[in-house]
Short mmCIF file of C-alpha atoms in Angstrom, two decimals:
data_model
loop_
_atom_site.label_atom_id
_atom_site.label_comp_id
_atom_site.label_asym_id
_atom_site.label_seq_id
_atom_site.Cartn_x
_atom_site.Cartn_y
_atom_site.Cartn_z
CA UNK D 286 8.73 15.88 13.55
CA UNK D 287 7.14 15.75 10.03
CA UNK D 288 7.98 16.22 6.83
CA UNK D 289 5.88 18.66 6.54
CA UNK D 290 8.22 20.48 8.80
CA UNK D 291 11.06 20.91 6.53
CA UNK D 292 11.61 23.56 4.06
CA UNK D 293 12.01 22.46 0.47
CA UNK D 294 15.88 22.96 0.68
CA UNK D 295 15.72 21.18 3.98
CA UNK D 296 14.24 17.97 2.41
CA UNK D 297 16.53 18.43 -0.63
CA UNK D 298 19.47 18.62 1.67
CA UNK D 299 18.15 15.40 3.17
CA UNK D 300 17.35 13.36 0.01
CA UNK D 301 20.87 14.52 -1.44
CA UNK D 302 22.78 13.56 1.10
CA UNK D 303 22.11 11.25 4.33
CA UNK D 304 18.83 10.01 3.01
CA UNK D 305 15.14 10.88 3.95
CA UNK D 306 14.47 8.50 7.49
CA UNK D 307 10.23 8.57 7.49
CA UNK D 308 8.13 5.93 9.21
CA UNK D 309 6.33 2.99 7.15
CA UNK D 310 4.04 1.63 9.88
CA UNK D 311 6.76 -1.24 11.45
CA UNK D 312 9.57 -0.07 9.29
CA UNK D 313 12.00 2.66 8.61
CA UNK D 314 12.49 3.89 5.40
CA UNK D 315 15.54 5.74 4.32
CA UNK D 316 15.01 7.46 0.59
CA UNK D 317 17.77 9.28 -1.36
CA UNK D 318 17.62 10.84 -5.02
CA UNK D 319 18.41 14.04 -6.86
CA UNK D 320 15.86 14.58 -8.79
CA UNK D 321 14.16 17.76 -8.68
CA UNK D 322 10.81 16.42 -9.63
CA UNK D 323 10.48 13.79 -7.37
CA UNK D 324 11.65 15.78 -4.59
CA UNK D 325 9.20 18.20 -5.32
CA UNK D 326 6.31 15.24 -5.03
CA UNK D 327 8.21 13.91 -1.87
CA UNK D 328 7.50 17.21 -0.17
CA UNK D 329 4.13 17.36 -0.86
CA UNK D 330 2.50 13.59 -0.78
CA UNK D 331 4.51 12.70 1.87
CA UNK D 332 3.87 15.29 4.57
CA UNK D 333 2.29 13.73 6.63
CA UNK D 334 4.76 11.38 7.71
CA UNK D 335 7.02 11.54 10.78
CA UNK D 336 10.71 11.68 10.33
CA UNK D 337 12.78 8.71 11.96
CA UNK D 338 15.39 9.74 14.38
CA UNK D 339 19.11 9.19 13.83
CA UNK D 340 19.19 6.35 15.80
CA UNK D 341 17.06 4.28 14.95
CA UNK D 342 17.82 1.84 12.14
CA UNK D 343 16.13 2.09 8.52
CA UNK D 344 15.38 -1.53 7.74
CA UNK D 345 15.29 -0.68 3.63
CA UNK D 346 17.43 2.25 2.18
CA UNK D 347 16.38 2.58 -1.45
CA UNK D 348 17.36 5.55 -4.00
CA UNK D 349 15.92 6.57 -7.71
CA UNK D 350 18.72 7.89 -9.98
CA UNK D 351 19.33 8.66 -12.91
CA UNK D 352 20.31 6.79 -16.03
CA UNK D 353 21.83 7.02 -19.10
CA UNK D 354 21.36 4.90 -22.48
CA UNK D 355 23.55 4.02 -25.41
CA UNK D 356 20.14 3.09 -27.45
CA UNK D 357 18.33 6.46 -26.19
CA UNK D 358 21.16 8.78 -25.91
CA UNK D 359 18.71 11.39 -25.46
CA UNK D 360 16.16 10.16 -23.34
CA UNK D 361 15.72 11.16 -19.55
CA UNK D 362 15.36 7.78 -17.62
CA UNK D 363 15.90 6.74 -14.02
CA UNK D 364 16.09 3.38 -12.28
CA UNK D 365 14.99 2.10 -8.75
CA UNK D 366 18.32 1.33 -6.70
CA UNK D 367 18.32 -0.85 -3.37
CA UNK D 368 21.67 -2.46 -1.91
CA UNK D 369 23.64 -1.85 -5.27
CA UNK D 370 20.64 -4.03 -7.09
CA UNK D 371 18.32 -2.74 -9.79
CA UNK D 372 14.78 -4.88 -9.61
CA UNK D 373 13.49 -2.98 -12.70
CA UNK D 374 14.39 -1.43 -15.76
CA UNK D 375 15.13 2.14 -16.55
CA UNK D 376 11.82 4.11 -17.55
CA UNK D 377 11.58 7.96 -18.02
CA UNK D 378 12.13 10.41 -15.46
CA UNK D 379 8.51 11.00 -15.58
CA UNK D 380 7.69 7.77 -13.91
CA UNK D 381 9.86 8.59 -10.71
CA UNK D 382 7.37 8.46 -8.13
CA UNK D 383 5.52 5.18 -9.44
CA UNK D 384 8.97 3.48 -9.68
CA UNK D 385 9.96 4.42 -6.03
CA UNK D 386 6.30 3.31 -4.80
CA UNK D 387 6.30 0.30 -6.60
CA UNK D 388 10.14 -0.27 -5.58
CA UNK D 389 9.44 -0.06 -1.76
CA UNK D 390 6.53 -2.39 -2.10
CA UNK D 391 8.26 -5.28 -3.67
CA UNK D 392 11.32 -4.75 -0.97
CA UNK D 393 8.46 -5.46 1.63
CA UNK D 394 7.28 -8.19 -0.34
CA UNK D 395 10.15 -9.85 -0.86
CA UNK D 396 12.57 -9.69 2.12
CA UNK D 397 9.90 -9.24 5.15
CA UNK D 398 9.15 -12.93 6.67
CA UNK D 399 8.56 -12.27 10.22
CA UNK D 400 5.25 -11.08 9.52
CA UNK D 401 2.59 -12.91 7.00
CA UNK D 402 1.85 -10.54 3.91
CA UNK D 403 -1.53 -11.16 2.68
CA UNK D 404 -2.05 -9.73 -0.87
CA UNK D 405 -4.74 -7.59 0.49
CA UNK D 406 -6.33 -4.23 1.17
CA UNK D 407 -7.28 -3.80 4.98
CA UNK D 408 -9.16 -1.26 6.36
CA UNK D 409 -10.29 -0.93 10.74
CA UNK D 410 -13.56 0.00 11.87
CA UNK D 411 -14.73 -0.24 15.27
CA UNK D 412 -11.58 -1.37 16.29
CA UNK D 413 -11.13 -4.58 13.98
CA UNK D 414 -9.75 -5.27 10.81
CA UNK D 415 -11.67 -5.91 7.22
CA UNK D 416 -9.12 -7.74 5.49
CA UNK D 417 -10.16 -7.06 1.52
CA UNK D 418 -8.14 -9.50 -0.03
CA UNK D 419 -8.21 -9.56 -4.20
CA UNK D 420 -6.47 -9.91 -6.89
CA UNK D 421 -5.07 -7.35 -9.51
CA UNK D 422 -7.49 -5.70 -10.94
CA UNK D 423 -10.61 -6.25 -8.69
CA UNK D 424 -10.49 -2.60 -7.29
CA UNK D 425 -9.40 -2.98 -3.84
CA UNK D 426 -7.32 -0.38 -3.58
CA UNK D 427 -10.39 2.04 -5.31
CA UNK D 428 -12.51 0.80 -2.83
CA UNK D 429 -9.64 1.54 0.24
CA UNK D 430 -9.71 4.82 -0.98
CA UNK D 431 -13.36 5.03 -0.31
CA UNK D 432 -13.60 3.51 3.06
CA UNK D 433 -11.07 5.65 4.20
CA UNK D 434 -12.93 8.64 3.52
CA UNK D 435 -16.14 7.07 4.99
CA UNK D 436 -15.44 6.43 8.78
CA UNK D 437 -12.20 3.06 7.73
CA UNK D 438 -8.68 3.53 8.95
CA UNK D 439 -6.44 2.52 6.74
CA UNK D 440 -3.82 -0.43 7.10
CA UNK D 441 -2.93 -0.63 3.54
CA UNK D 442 -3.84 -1.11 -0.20
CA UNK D 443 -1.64 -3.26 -0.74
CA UNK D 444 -0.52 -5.45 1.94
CA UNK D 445 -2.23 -7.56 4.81
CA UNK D 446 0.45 -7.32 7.69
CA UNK D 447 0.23 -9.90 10.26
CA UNK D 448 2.05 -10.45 13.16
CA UNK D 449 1.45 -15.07 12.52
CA UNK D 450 1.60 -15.65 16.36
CA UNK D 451 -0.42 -13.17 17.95
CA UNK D 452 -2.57 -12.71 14.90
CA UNK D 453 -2.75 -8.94 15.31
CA UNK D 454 -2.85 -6.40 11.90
CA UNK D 455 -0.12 -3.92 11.78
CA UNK D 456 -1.11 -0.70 9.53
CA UNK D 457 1.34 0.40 6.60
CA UNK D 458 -0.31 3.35 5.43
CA UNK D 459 1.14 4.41 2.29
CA UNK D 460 0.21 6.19 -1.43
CA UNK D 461 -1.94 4.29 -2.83
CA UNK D 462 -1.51 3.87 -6.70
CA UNK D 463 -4.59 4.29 -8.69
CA UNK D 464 -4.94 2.89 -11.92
CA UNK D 465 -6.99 4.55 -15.65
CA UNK D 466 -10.66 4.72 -15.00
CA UNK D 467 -10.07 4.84 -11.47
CA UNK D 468 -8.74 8.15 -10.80
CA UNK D 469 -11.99 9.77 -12.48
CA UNK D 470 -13.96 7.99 -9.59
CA UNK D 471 -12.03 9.08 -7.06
CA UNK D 472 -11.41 12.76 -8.44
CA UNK D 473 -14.89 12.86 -8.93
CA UNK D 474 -16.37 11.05 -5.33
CA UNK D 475 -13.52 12.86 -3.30
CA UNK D 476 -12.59 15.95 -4.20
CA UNK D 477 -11.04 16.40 -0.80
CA UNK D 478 -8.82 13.89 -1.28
CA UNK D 479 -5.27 14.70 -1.86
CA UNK D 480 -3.83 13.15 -4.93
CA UNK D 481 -0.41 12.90 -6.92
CA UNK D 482 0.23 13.80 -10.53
CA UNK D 483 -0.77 12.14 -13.07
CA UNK D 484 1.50 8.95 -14.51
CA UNK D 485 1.42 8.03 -17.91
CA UNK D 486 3.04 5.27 -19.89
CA UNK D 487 3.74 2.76 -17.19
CA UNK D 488 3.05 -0.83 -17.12
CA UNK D 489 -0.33 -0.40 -15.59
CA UNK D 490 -1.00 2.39 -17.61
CA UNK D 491 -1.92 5.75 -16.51
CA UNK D 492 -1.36 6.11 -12.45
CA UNK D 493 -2.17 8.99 -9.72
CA UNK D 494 -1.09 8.58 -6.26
CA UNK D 495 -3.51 9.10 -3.36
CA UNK D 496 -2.42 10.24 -0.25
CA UNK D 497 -3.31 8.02 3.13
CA UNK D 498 -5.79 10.24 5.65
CA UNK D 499 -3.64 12.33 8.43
CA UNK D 500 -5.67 10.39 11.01
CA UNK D 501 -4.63 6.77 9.15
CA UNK D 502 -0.96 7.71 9.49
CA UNK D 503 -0.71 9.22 12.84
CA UNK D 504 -2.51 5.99 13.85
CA UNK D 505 -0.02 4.01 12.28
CA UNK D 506 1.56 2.45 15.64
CA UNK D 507 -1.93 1.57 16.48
CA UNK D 508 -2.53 -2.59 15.61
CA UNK D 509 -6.16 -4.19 15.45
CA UNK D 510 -7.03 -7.71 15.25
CA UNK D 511 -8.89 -9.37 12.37
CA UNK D 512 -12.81 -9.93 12.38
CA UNK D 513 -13.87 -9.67 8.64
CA UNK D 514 -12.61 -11.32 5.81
CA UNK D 515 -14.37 -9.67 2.63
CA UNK D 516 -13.21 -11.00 -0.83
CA UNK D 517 -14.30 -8.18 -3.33
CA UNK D 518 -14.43 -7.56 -6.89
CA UNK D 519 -15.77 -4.91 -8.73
CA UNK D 520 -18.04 -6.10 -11.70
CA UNK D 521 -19.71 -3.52 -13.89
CA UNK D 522 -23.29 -3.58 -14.25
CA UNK D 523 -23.63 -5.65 -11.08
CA UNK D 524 -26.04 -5.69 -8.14
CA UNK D 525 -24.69 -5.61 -5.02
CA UNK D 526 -24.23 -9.44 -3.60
CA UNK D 527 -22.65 -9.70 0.00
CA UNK D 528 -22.51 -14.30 0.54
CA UNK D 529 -21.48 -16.34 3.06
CA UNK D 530 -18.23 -17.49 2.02
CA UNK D 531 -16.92 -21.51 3.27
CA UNK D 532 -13.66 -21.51 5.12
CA UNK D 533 -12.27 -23.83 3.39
CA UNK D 534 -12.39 -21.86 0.33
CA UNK D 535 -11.43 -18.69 2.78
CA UNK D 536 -8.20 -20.32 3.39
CA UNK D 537 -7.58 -21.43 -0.45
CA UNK D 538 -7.98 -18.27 -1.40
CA UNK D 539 -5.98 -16.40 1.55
CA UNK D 540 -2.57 -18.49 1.48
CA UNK D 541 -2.38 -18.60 -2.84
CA UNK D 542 -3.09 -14.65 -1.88
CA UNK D 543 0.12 -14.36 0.60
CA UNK D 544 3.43 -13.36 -0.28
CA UNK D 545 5.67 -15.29 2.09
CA UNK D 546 2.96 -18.60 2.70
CA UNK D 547 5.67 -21.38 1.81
CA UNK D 548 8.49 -19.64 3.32
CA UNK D 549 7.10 -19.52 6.54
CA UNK D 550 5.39 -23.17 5.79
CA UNK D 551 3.58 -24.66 9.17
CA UNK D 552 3.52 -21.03 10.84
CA UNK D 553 1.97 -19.66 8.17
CA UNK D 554 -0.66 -22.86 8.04
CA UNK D 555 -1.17 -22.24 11.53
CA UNK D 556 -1.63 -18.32 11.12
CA UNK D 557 -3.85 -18.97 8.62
CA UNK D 558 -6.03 -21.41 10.15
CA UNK D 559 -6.55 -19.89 12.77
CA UNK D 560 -7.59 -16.49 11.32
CA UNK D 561 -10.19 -18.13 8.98
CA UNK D 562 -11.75 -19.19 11.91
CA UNK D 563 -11.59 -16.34 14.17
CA UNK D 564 -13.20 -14.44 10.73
CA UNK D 565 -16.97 -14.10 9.10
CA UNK D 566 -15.81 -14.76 5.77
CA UNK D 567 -17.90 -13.40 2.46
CA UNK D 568 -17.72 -12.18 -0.88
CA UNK D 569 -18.68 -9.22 -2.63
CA UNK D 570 -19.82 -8.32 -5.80
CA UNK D 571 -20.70 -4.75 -6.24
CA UNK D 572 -20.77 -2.08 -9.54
CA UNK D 573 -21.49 0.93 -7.19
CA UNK D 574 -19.54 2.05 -4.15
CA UNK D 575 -22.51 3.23 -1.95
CA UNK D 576 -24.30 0.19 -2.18
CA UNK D 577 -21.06 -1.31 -1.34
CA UNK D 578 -20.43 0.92 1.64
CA UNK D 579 -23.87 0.53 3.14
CA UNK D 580 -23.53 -3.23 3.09
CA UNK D 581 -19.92 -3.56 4.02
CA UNK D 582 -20.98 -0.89 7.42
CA UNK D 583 -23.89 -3.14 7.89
CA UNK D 584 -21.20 -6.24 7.87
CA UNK D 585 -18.93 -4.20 10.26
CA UNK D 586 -21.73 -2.90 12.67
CA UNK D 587 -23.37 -5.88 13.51
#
């Protein structure tokens, strides 16, 4: 069953009380709240994903609630909640759905260790994995919104999930945040695609959600292993430059890129070894997505 199964009330009831259950790709998410906003947004961004039955065990139960403040008597804030801990301030109400997003992620990042989290966007495409790793700001996540509508499964924006023994990708297909300029682009090159409201204020500035594809979620069980590693950044003004890429400087570059590399230590050395070499490894400079996309299929067809 899907979310998109349940009435409003129905979800309401849910959220209000026991806590949503949906599927993350490996994990189980439980979400509670009251607010009528972000309920609202949960109904319709997230209706795509399946409901988790009773059970089965939510590995992360989170909530967003609402706060009060003796400096801002007045103002209408809410906080992130997991276990009876607070990772972030209060901001307004308005920033509910960023919060929660944001909130889940750095759960993942923080307490998952039996997998290796690469800071990365990863994509599948004739069943193997681009892993787009990049830091903040080089437009990965722009660019995973673009594959996806251009014949890519989505793993993730955000994280590169893999299993350090077998070396197989698991997908976590989940809104993807997009960031100022951005959201023009992608309002503008995919009008199909379906998108959350717009987020003002927050750290990152203005934010809209995008919604993973149907396909890319019901696929979500569905793992691939690695066979591109593709370090992008988005330049403006740029011509479109696909290099060879040394592994050495591959593996730099991947394990000061992983969430969890020194907890994990000699597994994670091993894991990552062993994918550089398994992997063509390049980097990309591009200024305009087509040109991007008709290199990057060239990359994956050959």
């Amino acid at each position: 069953m899907k979310v998109a199964q349940l009435s409003l009330s129905e979800l309401r009831a849910l959220l209000v009380g026991p806590g949503l259950r949906v599927k993350a790709g490996p994990f189980n998410l439980s979400i509670r709240t009251r607010l009528p906003s972000l309920i609202r947004q949960l109904h319709s961004l997230y209706s795509c994903y399946s409901l988790v039955e009773e059970d089965e065990i939510a590995e992360f139960h989170v909530q967003v609630i609402p706060r009060r403040s003796v400096r801002r008597p007045f103002a209408r804030l809410i906080q992130f909640e997991v276990d009876g801990r607070f990772p972030f301030p209060p901001v307004p109400l308005e920033q509910a759905l960023a919060t929660l997003e944001w909130g889940v992620n750095l759960v993942i990042a923080v307490r998952i260790n039996h997998f290796l989290l690469f800071h990365s966007a990863a994509v599948e495409r004739n069943g193997h994995v681009l892993l787009l790793p990049a830091w903040p700001g080089s437009g990965k996540t722009t660019l995973s919104a673009m594959l996806m509508y251009h014949g890519y499964r989505l793993f993730s924006d955000e994280f590169g999930l893999m299993e350090p023994q077998s070396g197989e990708f698991y997908p976590l297909p989940r809104l993807m945040p997009l960031k100022n300029q951005s959201i023009e682009v992608v309002r503008n090159r995919l009008p199909e695609a379906m998108l959350g409201p717009e987020i003002p204020g927050t750290l990152k500035g203005t934010v809209v959600h995008i919604c993973p594809t149907q396909a890319s979620i019901e696929q979500s069980d569905e793992t691939a292993r690695p066979r591109w590693i593709v370090f992008p950044k988005w330049s403006a003004g740029a011509a479109v430059r696909l290099e060879p890429l040394p592994q050495s400087e591959a593996f730099l570059l991947l394990a000061t890129n992983a969430f969890n590399y020194e907890v994990l230590g000699k597994t994670a050395f091993n894991a990552v070894t062993n994918l550089v070499r398994g992997c063509e490894c390049r980097k990309l400079v591009y200024s305009d997505f087509d040109e991007a996309l008709a290199v990057l299929n060239a990359l994956t067809d050959g």
